[in-house]
Short mmCIF file of C-alpha atoms in Angstrom, two decimals:
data_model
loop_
_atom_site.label_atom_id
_atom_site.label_comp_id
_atom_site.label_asym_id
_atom_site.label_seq_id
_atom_site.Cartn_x
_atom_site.Cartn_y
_atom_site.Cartn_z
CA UNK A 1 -24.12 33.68 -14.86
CA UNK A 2 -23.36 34.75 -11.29
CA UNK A 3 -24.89 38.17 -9.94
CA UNK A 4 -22.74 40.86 -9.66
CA UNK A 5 -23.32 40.46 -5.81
CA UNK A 6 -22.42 37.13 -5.67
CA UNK A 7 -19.31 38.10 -8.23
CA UNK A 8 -18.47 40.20 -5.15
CA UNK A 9 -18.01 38.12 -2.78
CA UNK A 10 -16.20 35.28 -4.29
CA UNK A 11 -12.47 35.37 -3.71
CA UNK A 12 -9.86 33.69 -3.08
CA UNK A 13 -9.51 33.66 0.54
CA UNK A 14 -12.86 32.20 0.76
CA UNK A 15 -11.70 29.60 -2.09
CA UNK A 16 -8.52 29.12 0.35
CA UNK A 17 -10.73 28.60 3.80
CA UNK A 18 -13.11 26.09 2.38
CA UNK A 19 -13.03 23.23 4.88
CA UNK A 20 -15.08 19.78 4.38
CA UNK A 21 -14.03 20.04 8.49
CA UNK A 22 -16.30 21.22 11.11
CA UNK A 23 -15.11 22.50 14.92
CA UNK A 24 -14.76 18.87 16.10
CA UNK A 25 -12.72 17.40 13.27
CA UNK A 26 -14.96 15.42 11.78
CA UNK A 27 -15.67 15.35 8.04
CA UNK A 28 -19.04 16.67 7.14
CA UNK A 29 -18.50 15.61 3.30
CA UNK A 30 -17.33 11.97 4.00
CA UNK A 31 -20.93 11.85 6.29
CA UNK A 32 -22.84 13.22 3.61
CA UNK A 33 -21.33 11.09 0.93
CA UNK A 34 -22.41 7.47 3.29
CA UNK A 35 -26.34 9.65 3.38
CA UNK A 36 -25.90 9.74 -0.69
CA UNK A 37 -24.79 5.83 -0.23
CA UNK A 38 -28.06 4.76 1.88
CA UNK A 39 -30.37 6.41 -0.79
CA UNK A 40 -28.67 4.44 -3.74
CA UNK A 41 -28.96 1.37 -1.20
CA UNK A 42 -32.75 2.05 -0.81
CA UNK A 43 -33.13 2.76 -4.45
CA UNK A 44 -31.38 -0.15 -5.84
CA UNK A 45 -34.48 -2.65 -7.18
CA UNK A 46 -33.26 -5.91 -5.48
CA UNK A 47 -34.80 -4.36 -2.05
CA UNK A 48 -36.56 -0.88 -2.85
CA UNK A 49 -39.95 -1.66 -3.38
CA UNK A 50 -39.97 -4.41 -0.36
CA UNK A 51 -38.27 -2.10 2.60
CA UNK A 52 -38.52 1.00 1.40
CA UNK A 53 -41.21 2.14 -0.95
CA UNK A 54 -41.95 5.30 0.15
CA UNK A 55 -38.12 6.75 0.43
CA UNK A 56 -37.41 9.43 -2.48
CA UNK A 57 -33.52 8.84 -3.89
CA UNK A 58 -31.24 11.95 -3.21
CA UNK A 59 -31.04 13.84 -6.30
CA UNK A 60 -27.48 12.85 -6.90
CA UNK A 61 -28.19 9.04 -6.83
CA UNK A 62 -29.10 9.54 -11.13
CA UNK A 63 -25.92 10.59 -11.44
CA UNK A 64 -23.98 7.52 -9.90
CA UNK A 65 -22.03 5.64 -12.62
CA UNK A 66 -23.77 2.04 -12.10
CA UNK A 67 -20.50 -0.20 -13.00
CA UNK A 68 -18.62 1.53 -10.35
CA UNK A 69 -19.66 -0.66 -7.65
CA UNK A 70 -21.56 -3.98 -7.40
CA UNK A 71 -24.50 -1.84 -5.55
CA UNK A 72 -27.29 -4.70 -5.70
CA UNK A 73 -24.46 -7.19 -4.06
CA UNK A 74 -24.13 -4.29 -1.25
CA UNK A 75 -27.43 -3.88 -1.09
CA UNK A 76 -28.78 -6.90 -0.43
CA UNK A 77 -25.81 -7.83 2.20
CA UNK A 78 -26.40 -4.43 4.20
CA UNK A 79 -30.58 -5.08 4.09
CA UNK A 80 -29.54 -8.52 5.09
CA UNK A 81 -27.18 -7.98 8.06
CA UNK A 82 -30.02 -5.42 9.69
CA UNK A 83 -32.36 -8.21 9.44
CA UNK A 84 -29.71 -10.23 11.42
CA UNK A 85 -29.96 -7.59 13.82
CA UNK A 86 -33.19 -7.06 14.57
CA UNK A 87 -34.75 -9.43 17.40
CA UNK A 88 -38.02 -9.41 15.63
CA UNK A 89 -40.86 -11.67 17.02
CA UNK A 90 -41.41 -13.63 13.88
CA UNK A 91 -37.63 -14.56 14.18
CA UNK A 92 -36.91 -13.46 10.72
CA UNK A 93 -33.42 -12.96 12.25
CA UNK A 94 -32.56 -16.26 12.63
CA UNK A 95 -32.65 -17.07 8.80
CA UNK A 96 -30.20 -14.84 7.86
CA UNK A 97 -26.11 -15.64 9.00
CA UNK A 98 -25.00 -12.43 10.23
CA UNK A 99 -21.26 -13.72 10.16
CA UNK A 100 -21.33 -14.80 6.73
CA UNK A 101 -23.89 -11.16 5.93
CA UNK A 102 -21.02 -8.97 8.11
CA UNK A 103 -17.63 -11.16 6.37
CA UNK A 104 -19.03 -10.33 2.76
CA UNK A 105 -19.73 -6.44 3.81
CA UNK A 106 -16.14 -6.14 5.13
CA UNK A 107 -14.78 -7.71 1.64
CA UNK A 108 -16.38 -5.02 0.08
CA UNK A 109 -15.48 -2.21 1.97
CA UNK A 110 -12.00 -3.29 2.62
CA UNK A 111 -11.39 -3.76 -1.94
CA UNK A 112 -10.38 -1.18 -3.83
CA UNK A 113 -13.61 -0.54 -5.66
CA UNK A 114 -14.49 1.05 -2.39
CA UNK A 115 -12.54 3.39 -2.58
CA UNK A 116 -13.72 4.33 -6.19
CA UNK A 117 -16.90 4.54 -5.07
CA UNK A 118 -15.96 6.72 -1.82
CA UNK A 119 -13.98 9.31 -4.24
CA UNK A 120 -17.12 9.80 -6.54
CA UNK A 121 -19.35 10.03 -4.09
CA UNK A 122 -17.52 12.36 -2.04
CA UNK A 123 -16.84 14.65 -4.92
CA UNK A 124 -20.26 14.60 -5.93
CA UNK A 125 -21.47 15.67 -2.04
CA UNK A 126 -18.43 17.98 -1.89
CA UNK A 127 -19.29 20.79 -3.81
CA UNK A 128 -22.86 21.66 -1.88
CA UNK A 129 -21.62 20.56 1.39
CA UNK A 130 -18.77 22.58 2.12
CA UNK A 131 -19.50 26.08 2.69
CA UNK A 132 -18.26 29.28 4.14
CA UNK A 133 -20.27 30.45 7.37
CA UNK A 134 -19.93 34.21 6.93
CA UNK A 135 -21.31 34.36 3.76
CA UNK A 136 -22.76 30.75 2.70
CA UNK A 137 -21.03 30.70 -0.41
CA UNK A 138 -19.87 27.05 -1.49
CA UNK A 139 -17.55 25.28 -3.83
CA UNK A 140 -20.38 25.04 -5.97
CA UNK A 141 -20.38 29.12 -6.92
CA UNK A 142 -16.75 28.64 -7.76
CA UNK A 143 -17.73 26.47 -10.12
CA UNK A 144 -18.17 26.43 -14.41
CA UNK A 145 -17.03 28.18 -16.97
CA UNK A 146 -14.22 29.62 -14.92
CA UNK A 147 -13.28 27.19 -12.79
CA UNK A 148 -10.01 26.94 -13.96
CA UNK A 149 -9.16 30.09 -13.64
CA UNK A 150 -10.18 29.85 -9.74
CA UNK A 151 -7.77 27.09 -9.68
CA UNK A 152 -5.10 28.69 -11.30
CA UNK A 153 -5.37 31.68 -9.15
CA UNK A 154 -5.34 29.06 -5.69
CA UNK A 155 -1.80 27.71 -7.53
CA UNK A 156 -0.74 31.07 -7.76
CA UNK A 157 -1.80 31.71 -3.99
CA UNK A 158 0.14 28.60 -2.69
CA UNK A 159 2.93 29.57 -5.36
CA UNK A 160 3.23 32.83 -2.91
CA UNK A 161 6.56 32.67 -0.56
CA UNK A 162 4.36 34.30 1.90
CA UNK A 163 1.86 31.37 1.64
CA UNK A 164 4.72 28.99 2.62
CA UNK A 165 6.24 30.99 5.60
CA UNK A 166 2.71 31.80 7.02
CA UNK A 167 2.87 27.47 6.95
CA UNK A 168 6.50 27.77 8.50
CA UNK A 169 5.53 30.24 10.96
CA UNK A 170 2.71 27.79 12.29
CA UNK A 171 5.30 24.66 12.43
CA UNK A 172 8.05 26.71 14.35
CA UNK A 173 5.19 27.49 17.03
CA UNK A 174 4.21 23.88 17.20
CA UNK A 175 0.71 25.08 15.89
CA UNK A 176 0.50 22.18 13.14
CA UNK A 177 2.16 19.00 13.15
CA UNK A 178 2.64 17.34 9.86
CA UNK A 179 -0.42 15.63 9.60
CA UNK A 180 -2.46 18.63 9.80
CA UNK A 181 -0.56 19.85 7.42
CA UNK A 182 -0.70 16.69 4.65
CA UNK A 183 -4.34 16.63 5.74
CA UNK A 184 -4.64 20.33 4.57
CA UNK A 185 -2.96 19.92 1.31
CA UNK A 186 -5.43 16.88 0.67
CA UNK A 187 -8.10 19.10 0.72
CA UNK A 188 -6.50 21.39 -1.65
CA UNK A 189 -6.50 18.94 -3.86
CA UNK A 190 -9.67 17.93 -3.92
CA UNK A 191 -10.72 21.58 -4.26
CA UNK A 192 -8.37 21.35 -7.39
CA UNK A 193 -9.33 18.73 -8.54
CA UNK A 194 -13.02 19.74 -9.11
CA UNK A 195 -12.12 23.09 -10.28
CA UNK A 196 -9.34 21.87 -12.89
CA UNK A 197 -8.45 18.46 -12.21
CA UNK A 198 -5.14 19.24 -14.43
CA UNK A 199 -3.96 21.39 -12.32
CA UNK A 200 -3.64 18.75 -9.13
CA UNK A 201 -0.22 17.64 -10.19
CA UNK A 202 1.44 20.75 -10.91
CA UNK A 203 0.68 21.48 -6.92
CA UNK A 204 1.44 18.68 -5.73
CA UNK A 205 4.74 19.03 -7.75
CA UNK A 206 5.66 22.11 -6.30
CA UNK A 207 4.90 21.07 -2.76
CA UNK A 208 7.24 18.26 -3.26
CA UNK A 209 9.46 20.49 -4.04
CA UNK A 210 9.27 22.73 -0.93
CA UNK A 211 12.09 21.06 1.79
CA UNK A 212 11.46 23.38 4.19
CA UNK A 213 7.98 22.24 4.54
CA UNK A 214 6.55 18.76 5.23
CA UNK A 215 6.61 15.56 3.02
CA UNK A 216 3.00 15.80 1.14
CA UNK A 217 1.49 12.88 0.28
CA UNK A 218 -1.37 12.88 -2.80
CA UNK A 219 -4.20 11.12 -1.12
CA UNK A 220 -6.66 12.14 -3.81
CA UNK A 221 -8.20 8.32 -5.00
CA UNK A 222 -6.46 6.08 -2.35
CA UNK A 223 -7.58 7.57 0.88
CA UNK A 224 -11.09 5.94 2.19
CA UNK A 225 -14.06 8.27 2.05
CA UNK A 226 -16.59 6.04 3.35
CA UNK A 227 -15.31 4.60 6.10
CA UNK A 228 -16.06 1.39 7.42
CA UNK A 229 -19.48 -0.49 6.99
CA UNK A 230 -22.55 1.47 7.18
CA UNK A 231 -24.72 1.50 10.62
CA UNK A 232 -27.44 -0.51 10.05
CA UNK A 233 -29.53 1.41 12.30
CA UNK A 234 -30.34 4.01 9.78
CA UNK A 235 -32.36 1.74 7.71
CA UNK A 236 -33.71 -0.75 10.78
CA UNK A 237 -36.97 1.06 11.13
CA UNK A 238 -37.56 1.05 7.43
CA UNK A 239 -36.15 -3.21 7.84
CA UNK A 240 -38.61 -3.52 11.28
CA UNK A 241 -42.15 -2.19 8.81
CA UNK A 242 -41.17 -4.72 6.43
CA UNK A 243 -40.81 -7.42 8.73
CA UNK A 244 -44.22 -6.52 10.55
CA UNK A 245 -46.12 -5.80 7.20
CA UNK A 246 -49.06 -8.45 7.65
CA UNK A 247 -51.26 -9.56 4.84
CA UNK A 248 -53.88 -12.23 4.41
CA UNK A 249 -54.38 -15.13 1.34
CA UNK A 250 -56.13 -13.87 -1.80
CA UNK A 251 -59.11 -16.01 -1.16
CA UNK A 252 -60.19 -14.86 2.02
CA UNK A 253 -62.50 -12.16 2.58
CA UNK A 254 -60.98 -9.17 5.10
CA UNK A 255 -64.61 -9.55 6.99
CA UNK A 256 -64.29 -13.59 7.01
CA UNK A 257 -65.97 -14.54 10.61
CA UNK A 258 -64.04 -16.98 10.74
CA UNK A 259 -59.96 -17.35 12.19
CA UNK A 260 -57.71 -16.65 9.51
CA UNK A 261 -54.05 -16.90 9.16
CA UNK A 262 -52.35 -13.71 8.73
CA UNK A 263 -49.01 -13.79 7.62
CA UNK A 264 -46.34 -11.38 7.91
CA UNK A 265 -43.47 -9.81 5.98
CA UNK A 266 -44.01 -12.15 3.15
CA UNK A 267 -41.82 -10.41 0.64
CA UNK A 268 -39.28 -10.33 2.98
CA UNK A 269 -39.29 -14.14 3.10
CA UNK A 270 -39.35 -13.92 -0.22
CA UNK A 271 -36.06 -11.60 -0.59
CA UNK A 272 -34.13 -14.20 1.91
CA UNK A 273 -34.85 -17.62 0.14
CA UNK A 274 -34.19 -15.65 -3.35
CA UNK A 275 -31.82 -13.07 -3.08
CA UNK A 276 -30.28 -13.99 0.25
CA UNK A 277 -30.26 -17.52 -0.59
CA UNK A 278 -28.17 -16.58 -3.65
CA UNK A 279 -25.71 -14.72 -2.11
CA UNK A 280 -24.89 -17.70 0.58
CA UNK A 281 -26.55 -15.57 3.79
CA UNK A 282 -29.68 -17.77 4.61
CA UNK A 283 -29.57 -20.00 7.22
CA UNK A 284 -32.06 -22.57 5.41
CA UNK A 285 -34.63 -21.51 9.20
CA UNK A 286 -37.82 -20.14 7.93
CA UNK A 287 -39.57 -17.32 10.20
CA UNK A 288 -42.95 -18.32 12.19
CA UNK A 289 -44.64 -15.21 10.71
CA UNK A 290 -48.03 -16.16 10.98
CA UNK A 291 -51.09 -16.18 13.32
CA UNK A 292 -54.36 -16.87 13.62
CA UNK A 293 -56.32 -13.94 13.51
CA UNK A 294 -60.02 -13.19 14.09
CA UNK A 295 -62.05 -10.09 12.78
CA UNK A 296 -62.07 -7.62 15.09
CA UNK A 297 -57.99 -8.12 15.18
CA UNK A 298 -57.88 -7.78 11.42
CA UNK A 299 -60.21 -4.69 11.16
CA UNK A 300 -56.76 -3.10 12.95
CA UNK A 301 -54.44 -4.09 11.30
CA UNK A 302 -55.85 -3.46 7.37
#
């Protein structure tokens, strides 16, 4: 149960003014939804404990419905396509084809189960991302046992023949063009949506229904959260470590006198011929990461 203080300050004209839009347009809950993408990249098993071990999933990764996207395929082709792009001196780079690692990305983010994925992820992020700056109160305190009743009471608001000539008034002054407007009503939706999804088509009904204001169209599952592929920069230093990682064979001693081989980013060359390999992205070029290495250089680097 909500505090009576935080009872107080929840209305409807805070509910009305939630934004997922900052000052320069862009959409802070599609950006947070790709972050909650990365972490169930780094978490999925096919390249977790090899590149990134030590990364802790975002608490909403548990909560990502497994059969909605092929995540291990995506994973492996995005871990894959960073190795293409890092110019690392063992040429690791060179066994992986970016073309054929960057083609098989696009597939995925260009199919419909993209978008799936984009909606649940972004109405997952959306309800502790968006959040009024005056007095921090988010989508999220709107939320539970009367939730519908906070999305009956928005219907009512855009119900209101005021609501629709404050919208008029706006359009006359050449203050909002109609895709600010169909952008805005998208957003209702989604607030609607996660406060009573049943009530999403009885707005959208009535908007239709509203000639004096613009054609809406109900972008709710077909518009593309996620964007295009992810930047591969945000996991390359994680990609680089694994790369550089050096061990040493089993049978020989760490303070061996004598030159040893070290060899580097073995599990990595063990992802590409395996899981790489499988997926058509290896070249069939092996990296040259070893050297010979005497004590006092492996004292530094163990």
């Amino acid at each position: 149960m909500k505090s009576a203080t935080m009872a107080d300050k929840l209305n409807i004209h805070v509910l009305q003014s939630l934004t997922p839009f900052n000052s320069h347009g862009q959409d802070i809950v599609s950006e947070a939804a790709r972050a909650l993408l990365v972490s169930c990249v780094k978490a999925d098993l096919s390249v977790h404990d090899t590149f990134f071990p030590t990364s802790l999933p975002h608490s909403l990764v548990a909560q990502v419905e497994p059969r909605l996207f092929p995540m291990t395929k995506l994973a492996t082709a995005f871990v894959a396509y960073t190795i293409s792009r890092c110019k690392d001196e063992f040429k690791f780079h060179q066994s992986i084809n970016r073309q054929a690692a960057e083609d098989l990305l696009r597939d995925m983010v260009e199919g419909l189960h993209w978008k799936k994925l984009g909606f649940a992820l972004y109405t997952m992020s959306y309800p502790d991302t968006v959040r009024d700056h005056k007095t921090a109160i988010t989508l999220r305190d709107y939320m539970g046992d009367d939730s519908h009743i906070w999305a009956e009471k928005l219907l009512a608001e855009i119900m209101d023949p005021a609501w629709t000539n404050a919208i008029l008034k706006k359009i006359i002054k050449g203050k909002y063009s109609d895709e600010d407007y169909n952008r805005d009503m998208n957003v209702l939706f989604v607030k609607l949506h996660l406060l009573d999804p049943q009530s999403v088509i009885p707005a959208f009904q009535f908007l239709l229904g509203q000639r004096a204001l613009p054609a809406v169209n109900l972008e709710l599952a077909t518009r593309n959260y996620l964007g295009g592929i992810l930047d591969f920069q945000v996991i390359r230093p994680e990609v680089e470590t694994a790369l550089r990682k050096p061990s040493v064979p089993l049978n020989v001693s760490r303070l061996s006198l004598d030159e040893v081989e070290v060899f580097y980013g073995v599990h990595v060359d063990e992802f590409i011929v395996t899981e790489c390999r499988n997926m058509g992205l290896w070249t069939g070029k092996r990296p040259e990461n070893y050297k010979m290495s005497k004590l006092k250089e492996r004292c530094k680097v163990m």
